[in-house]
Amino acid sequence: MITLNHYLVVAAMLFAIGLAGVVARRNILTIYMCLEMMLSAANLTLVAFSRFHLHDGLPDYHAQALVFFTITVAAAEVAVGLAIIVALYRARQSVDVTTVTKLQG
Amino acid sequence: MPAPLFYLLAFITLGFGLLVVLARNPVASALSLVMCFSGLAALFVTLDAYLIGTIQVLVYAGAVMVLFLFIIMLLDIKEEEKKGQRLTAVVGGMILAAVLTLQLTSMAGSFPLAKTKLDDKPLDISAASTAAKDKNHPLHSMQMIRKDLDAGKLPDTALMGQTLFDQYPLHLQMMGLLLLVGTVGVVVLSRRDTAKEESKGA
């Protein structure tokens, strides 16, 4: 039988996979994709809680409204982030994060 | 919902999610992410969130991933070289992921709602229909939604729209502004400095 716990565990694992990718990979585009995966994992948690927290027999639509806003913000973030990546590529001719270490001190 | 379906969808989502991290070729990563997001959208649908599932496919698996693939092909990125792979980062990432998964899973089961079975808590449309008859209920004046509820259907999109426009109108407009600012920001960021280049050429 599927419980809320099942969904939370799947979301946790998806988030962890994304985190591992962000830490381990060097290609900035792959890192960015892993970030998107982590955002989606958080969305899955919200939708699962919305479904299990019934109001008058209906799902809690406040949580789904929050997911809607998260997806919108993520879409805007992807557009700006990819523009920054393109600008970075123009400056360095590389998408390897190890070539960008000016702020490392 | 039958349990095998959940496990299949979870397997698709997590399996392709893992492929995103493991694939050397960025195009393979991006295509795996499309499948991962599609599996996630299906999981949303199993949770009766039809509109969110549709948006997930349209915005994430569609628009966002096309943008990613477009940039990958525009920059003509070669496959990552194996020799430079930092061992500490790979091991550290794996340990971090394992610890985080353990922490979250051990915590997830510790509150009362977590043990609730999905089939034990079905949507109760008739209860919603009865509750909407009350004059003070926010759905009382929503004729379309109430008609669907009375017929025993879940008007998912209409309820979502009612929540967004009735309770979060300001937030919705702020989202519009945010997208506008994002668009302007992208144009500014990706604009070549033509004045500088012309002076260089001359």
Coordinates of C-alpha atoms in Angstrom, one line a residue:
Chain A
M1 CA 0.0 0.0 0.0
I2 CA 1.3 3.4 -0.9
T3 CA 1.5 5.9 1.9
L4 CA 2.6 9.5 2.1
N5 CA 5.9 8.2 3.4
H6 CA 6.6 6.6 0.0
Y7 CA 6.3 9.8 -1.8
L8 CA 8.4 11.7 0.7
V9 CA 11.2 9.0 0.4
V10 CA 11.1 9.3 -3.4
A11 CA 11.3 13.1 -3.2
A12 CA 14.2 12.8 -0.7
M13 CA 16.1 10.4 -3.0
L14 CA 15.6 12.6 -6.0
F15 CA 16.8 15.6 -4.0
A16 CA 19.9 13.6 -2.9
I17 CA 20.7 12.5 -6.4
G18 CA 20.5 16.2 -7.6
L19 CA 22.8 17.2 -4.7
A20 CA 25.3 14.6 -5.5
G21 CA 25.3 15.8 -9.1
V22 CA 25.8 19.4 -8.1
V23 CA 28.8 18.5 -5.9
A24 CA 30.4 15.9 -8.1
R25 CA 30.0 17.2 -11.7
R26 CA 32.1 19.9 -13.3
N27 CA 30.1 20.7 -16.4
I28 CA 28.1 23.8 -15.4
L29 CA 25.2 22.8 -17.6
T30 CA 24.9 19.4 -15.9
I31 CA 25.1 21.1 -12.5
Y32 CA 22.3 23.4 -13.6
M33 CA 20.1 20.4 -14.6
C34 CA 20.7 18.8 -11.2
L35 CA 19.6 22.0 -9.6
E36 CA 16.3 21.8 -11.5
M37 CA 15.9 18.2 -10.4
M38 CA 16.3 19.3 -6.7
L39 CA 13.6 22.0 -7.2
S40 CA 11.3 19.4 -8.7
A41 CA 11.9 17.1 -5.8
A42 CA 10.7 19.8 -3.4
N43 CA 7.6 20.2 -5.6
L44 CA 6.8 16.5 -5.3
T45 CA 6.8 16.9 -1.5
L46 CA 4.4 19.8 -1.7
V47 CA 2.0 18.1 -4.0
A48 CA 2.1 14.9 -1.8
F49 CA 1.3 16.9 1.3
S50 CA -1.5 18.8 -0.6
R51 CA -3.1 15.4 -1.5
F52 CA -2.9 14.0 1.9
H53 CA -4.1 17.1 3.8
L54 CA -7.7 17.1 2.6
H55 CA -10.0 20.1 3.1
D56 CA -13.7 19.2 2.8
G57 CA -12.7 16.1 0.8
L58 CA -10.6 18.2 -1.7
P59 CA -6.8 18.5 -1.9
D60 CA -5.2 21.5 -0.3
Y61 CA -4.9 23.9 -3.2
H62 CA -2.8 26.4 -1.4
A63 CA 0.1 23.9 -1.6
Q64 CA -0.5 23.5 -5.3
A65 CA -0.6 27.3 -5.8
L66 CA 2.9 27.3 -4.2
V67 CA 4.0 24.6 -6.6
F68 CA 2.7 26.8 -9.5
F69 CA 4.7 29.8 -8.3
T70 CA 7.8 27.6 -7.8
I71 CA 7.6 26.3 -11.3
T72 CA 7.2 29.9 -12.6
V73 CA 10.2 31.1 -10.7
A74 CA 12.2 28.1 -11.8
A75 CA 11.4 28.9 -15.5
A76 CA 12.6 32.5 -15.1
E77 CA 15.7 31.3 -13.2
V78 CA 16.6 28.8 -16.0
A79 CA 16.3 31.6 -18.6
V80 CA 18.6 34.0 -16.7
G81 CA 21.0 31.2 -15.6
L82 CA 21.5 30.0 -19.1
A83 CA 22.1 33.5 -20.3
I84 CA 24.8 33.8 -17.7
I85 CA 26.3 30.4 -18.8
V86 CA 26.4 31.7 -22.4
A87 CA 28.1 34.9 -21.3
L88 CA 30.6 32.8 -19.2
Y89 CA 31.3 30.6 -22.2
R90 CA 32.0 33.6 -24.4
A91 CA 34.5 34.9 -21.8
R92 CA 36.2 31.5 -21.0
Q93 CA 35.5 29.2 -24.0
S94 CA 34.7 26.5 -21.5
V95 CA 31.8 25.2 -19.4
D96 CA 34.1 23.6 -16.8
V97 CA 33.5 25.2 -13.3
T98 CA 37.1 24.6 -12.3
T99 CA 38.1 27.4 -14.8
V100 CA 36.0 29.9 -12.9
T101 CA 37.9 30.4 -9.6
K102 CA 38.2 34.2 -9.3
L103 CA 36.0 34.3 -6.2
Q104 CA 37.7 31.4 -4.5
G105 CA 40.3 33.8 -3.0
Chain B
M1 CA -3.8 3.5 -7.3
P2 CA -2.2 0.1 -7.7
A3 CA 1.1 -0.1 -5.9
P4 CA 3.2 -1.5 -8.8
L5 CA 2.3 1.6 -10.8
F6 CA 3.8 3.8 -8.1
Y7 CA 7.0 1.7 -8.0
L8 CA 7.3 1.8 -11.8
L9 CA 7.0 5.6 -11.9
A10 CA 9.3 6.1 -8.9
F11 CA 11.8 3.8 -10.7
I12 CA 11.6 5.8 -13.9
T13 CA 12.0 9.1 -12.1
L14 CA 14.9 8.0 -9.9
G15 CA 16.6 5.9 -12.6
F16 CA 16.7 8.6 -15.2
G17 CA 17.6 11.1 -12.4
L18 CA 20.6 9.0 -11.7
L19 CA 21.5 8.9 -15.4
V20 CA 21.5 12.7 -15.5
V21 CA 24.3 12.6 -13.0
L22 CA 26.2 9.7 -14.5
A23 CA 26.0 10.5 -18.2
R24 CA 29.2 12.0 -19.6
N25 CA 27.5 13.5 -22.7
P26 CA 25.5 16.6 -21.7
V27 CA 22.9 15.8 -24.4
A28 CA 22.3 12.4 -22.8
S29 CA 22.0 14.1 -19.5
A30 CA 19.4 16.5 -20.8
L31 CA 17.3 13.8 -22.5
S32 CA 17.4 11.7 -19.2
L33 CA 16.2 14.8 -17.4
V34 CA 13.2 15.0 -19.8
M35 CA 12.3 11.4 -18.9
C36 CA 12.8 12.1 -15.2
F37 CA 10.5 15.1 -15.3
S38 CA 7.9 13.0 -17.3
G39 CA 8.0 10.3 -14.6
L40 CA 7.6 13.1 -12.0
A41 CA 4.6 14.5 -13.9
A42 CA 3.0 11.0 -13.8
L43 CA 3.6 10.9 -10.0
F44 CA 1.8 14.2 -9.7
V45 CA -1.2 12.8 -11.6
T46 CA -1.3 9.8 -9.2
L47 CA -1.7 12.4 -6.5
D48 CA -4.8 13.9 -8.3
A49 CA -2.8 17.1 -9.2
Y50 CA -3.7 17.0 -12.9
L51 CA -3.0 20.7 -13.6
I52 CA 0.4 20.6 -11.9
G53 CA 1.3 17.4 -13.8
T54 CA 0.4 19.1 -17.1
I55 CA 2.4 22.2 -16.3
Q56 CA 5.3 20.0 -15.3
V57 CA 5.3 18.4 -18.8
L58 CA 4.7 21.7 -20.7
V59 CA 7.1 23.9 -18.8
Y60 CA 9.8 21.6 -17.5
A61 CA 9.9 18.6 -19.9
G62 CA 9.0 20.9 -22.7
A63 CA 10.1 24.5 -22.6
V64 CA 13.0 24.4 -20.0
M65 CA 14.6 21.3 -21.5
V66 CA 14.3 22.6 -25.1
L67 CA 16.2 25.7 -23.8
F68 CA 18.8 23.4 -22.2
L69 CA 19.3 21.4 -25.4
F70 CA 19.4 24.6 -27.4
I71 CA 22.2 26.0 -25.3
I72 CA 24.1 22.7 -25.3
M73 CA 24.1 22.6 -29.1
L74 CA 24.7 26.3 -29.4
L75 CA 27.9 26.1 -27.3
D76 CA 28.9 22.8 -29.0
I77 CA 30.0 21.2 -25.8
K78 CA 32.4 18.2 -26.0
E79 CA 32.1 15.3 -23.7
E80 CA 33.7 15.7 -20.3
E81 CA 37.3 14.3 -20.1
K82 CA 37.7 11.5 -17.7
K83 CA 41.2 12.3 -16.4
G84 CA 40.3 15.5 -14.7
Q85 CA 37.4 14.0 -12.6
R86 CA 38.1 15.1 -9.0
L87 CA 37.9 12.0 -6.8
T88 CA 37.3 14.0 -3.6
A89 CA 34.3 15.7 -5.2
V90 CA 32.8 12.5 -6.5
V91 CA 33.3 10.6 -3.1
G92 CA 32.1 13.7 -1.2
G93 CA 29.0 14.0 -3.4
M94 CA 28.1 10.4 -2.9
I95 CA 28.6 10.5 0.9
L96 CA 26.6 13.8 1.1
A97 CA 23.7 12.2 -0.9
A98 CA 23.7 9.1 1.2
V99 CA 23.7 11.0 4.5
L100 CA 20.9 13.3 3.3
T101 CA 18.8 10.4 2.1
L102 CA 19.2 8.6 5.4
Q103 CA 18.4 11.7 7.4
L104 CA 15.3 12.6 5.3
T105 CA 13.9 9.0 5.2
S106 CA 14.4 8.5 8.9
M107 CA 12.6 11.7 9.6
A108 CA 9.8 11.3 7.0
G109 CA 8.1 8.4 8.9
S110 CA 8.1 10.1 12.2
F111 CA 4.9 12.2 12.0
P112 CA 1.3 10.8 12.1
L113 CA 0.2 11.8 8.6
A114 CA 3.1 9.9 7.0
K115 CA 1.5 6.5 7.7
T116 CA -1.8 7.4 6.0
K117 CA -2.5 5.2 3.0
L118 CA -3.5 6.9 -0.2
D119 CA -6.4 4.5 -0.7
D120 CA -7.6 5.1 2.8
K121 CA -7.9 8.8 2.1
P122 CA -9.9 9.1 -1.1
L123 CA -11.1 12.4 -2.4
D124 CA -14.6 13.1 -1.0
I125 CA -16.3 15.1 -3.8
S126 CA -19.7 14.7 -2.2
A127 CA -18.4 16.2 1.1
A128 CA -17.0 19.1 -0.9
S129 CA -20.3 19.5 -2.7
T130 CA -22.2 19.6 0.6
A131 CA -19.6 22.0 2.2
A132 CA -20.0 24.4 -0.8
K133 CA -23.7 24.8 0.0
D134 CA -22.8 26.8 3.1
K135 CA -23.1 30.6 2.3
N136 CA -19.7 31.4 3.9
H137 CA -17.8 28.8 1.9
P138 CA -15.4 30.4 -0.7
L139 CA -16.8 28.0 -3.3
H140 CA -20.4 29.0 -2.7
S141 CA -20.7 31.5 -5.5
M142 CA -18.6 29.5 -8.0
Q143 CA -21.3 28.0 -10.2
M144 CA -19.0 26.1 -12.6
I145 CA -17.0 24.4 -9.8
R146 CA -20.2 23.5 -7.8
K147 CA -21.8 22.0 -10.9
D148 CA -18.8 19.7 -11.4
L149 CA -18.7 18.9 -7.7
D150 CA -22.4 18.0 -7.7
A151 CA -21.8 15.7 -10.6
G152 CA -19.1 14.0 -8.7
K153 CA -16.2 15.3 -10.8
L154 CA -13.0 17.0 -9.6
P155 CA -12.7 20.4 -11.4
D156 CA -8.9 20.5 -10.8
T157 CA -8.1 23.4 -13.1
A158 CA -11.0 25.5 -12.0
L159 CA -10.2 25.0 -8.3
M160 CA -6.6 25.9 -9.0
G161 CA -7.6 29.0 -10.8
Q162 CA -10.1 29.9 -8.0
T163 CA -7.3 29.6 -5.5
L164 CA -4.8 31.6 -7.6
F165 CA -7.1 34.4 -8.5
D166 CA -9.2 34.6 -5.4
Q167 CA -6.5 34.2 -2.7
Y168 CA -3.2 35.1 -4.4
P169 CA -3.9 37.8 -7.0
L170 CA -1.1 40.0 -5.9
H171 CA 1.4 37.1 -6.0
L172 CA 0.2 36.2 -9.5
Q173 CA 0.9 39.7 -10.7
M174 CA 4.3 39.7 -9.0
M175 CA 5.1 36.5 -10.9
G176 CA 4.2 38.3 -14.2
L177 CA 6.6 41.1 -13.2
L178 CA 9.3 38.6 -12.3
L179 CA 9.0 37.0 -15.7
L180 CA 9.2 40.4 -17.4
V181 CA 12.3 41.3 -15.4
G182 CA 13.8 37.9 -16.2
T183 CA 13.2 38.5 -19.9
V184 CA 14.8 41.9 -19.8
G185 CA 17.7 40.5 -17.8
V186 CA 18.3 37.7 -20.4
V187 CA 18.3 40.3 -23.2
V188 CA 20.8 42.5 -21.3
L189 CA 23.0 39.5 -20.4
S190 CA 23.2 38.0 -23.9
R191 CA 23.7 41.3 -25.7
R192 CA 27.1 41.6 -27.2
D193 CA 28.9 44.8 -26.4
T194 CA 28.8 46.1 -30.0
A195 CA 30.2 49.5 -29.3
K196 CA 33.4 48.0 -27.8
E197 CA 33.8 45.5 -30.7
E198 CA 33.4 48.3 -33.3
S199 CA 36.1 50.4 -31.7
K200 CA 38.3 47.3 -31.5
G201 CA 37.8 46.6 -35.2
A202 CA 38.5 50.2 -36.2

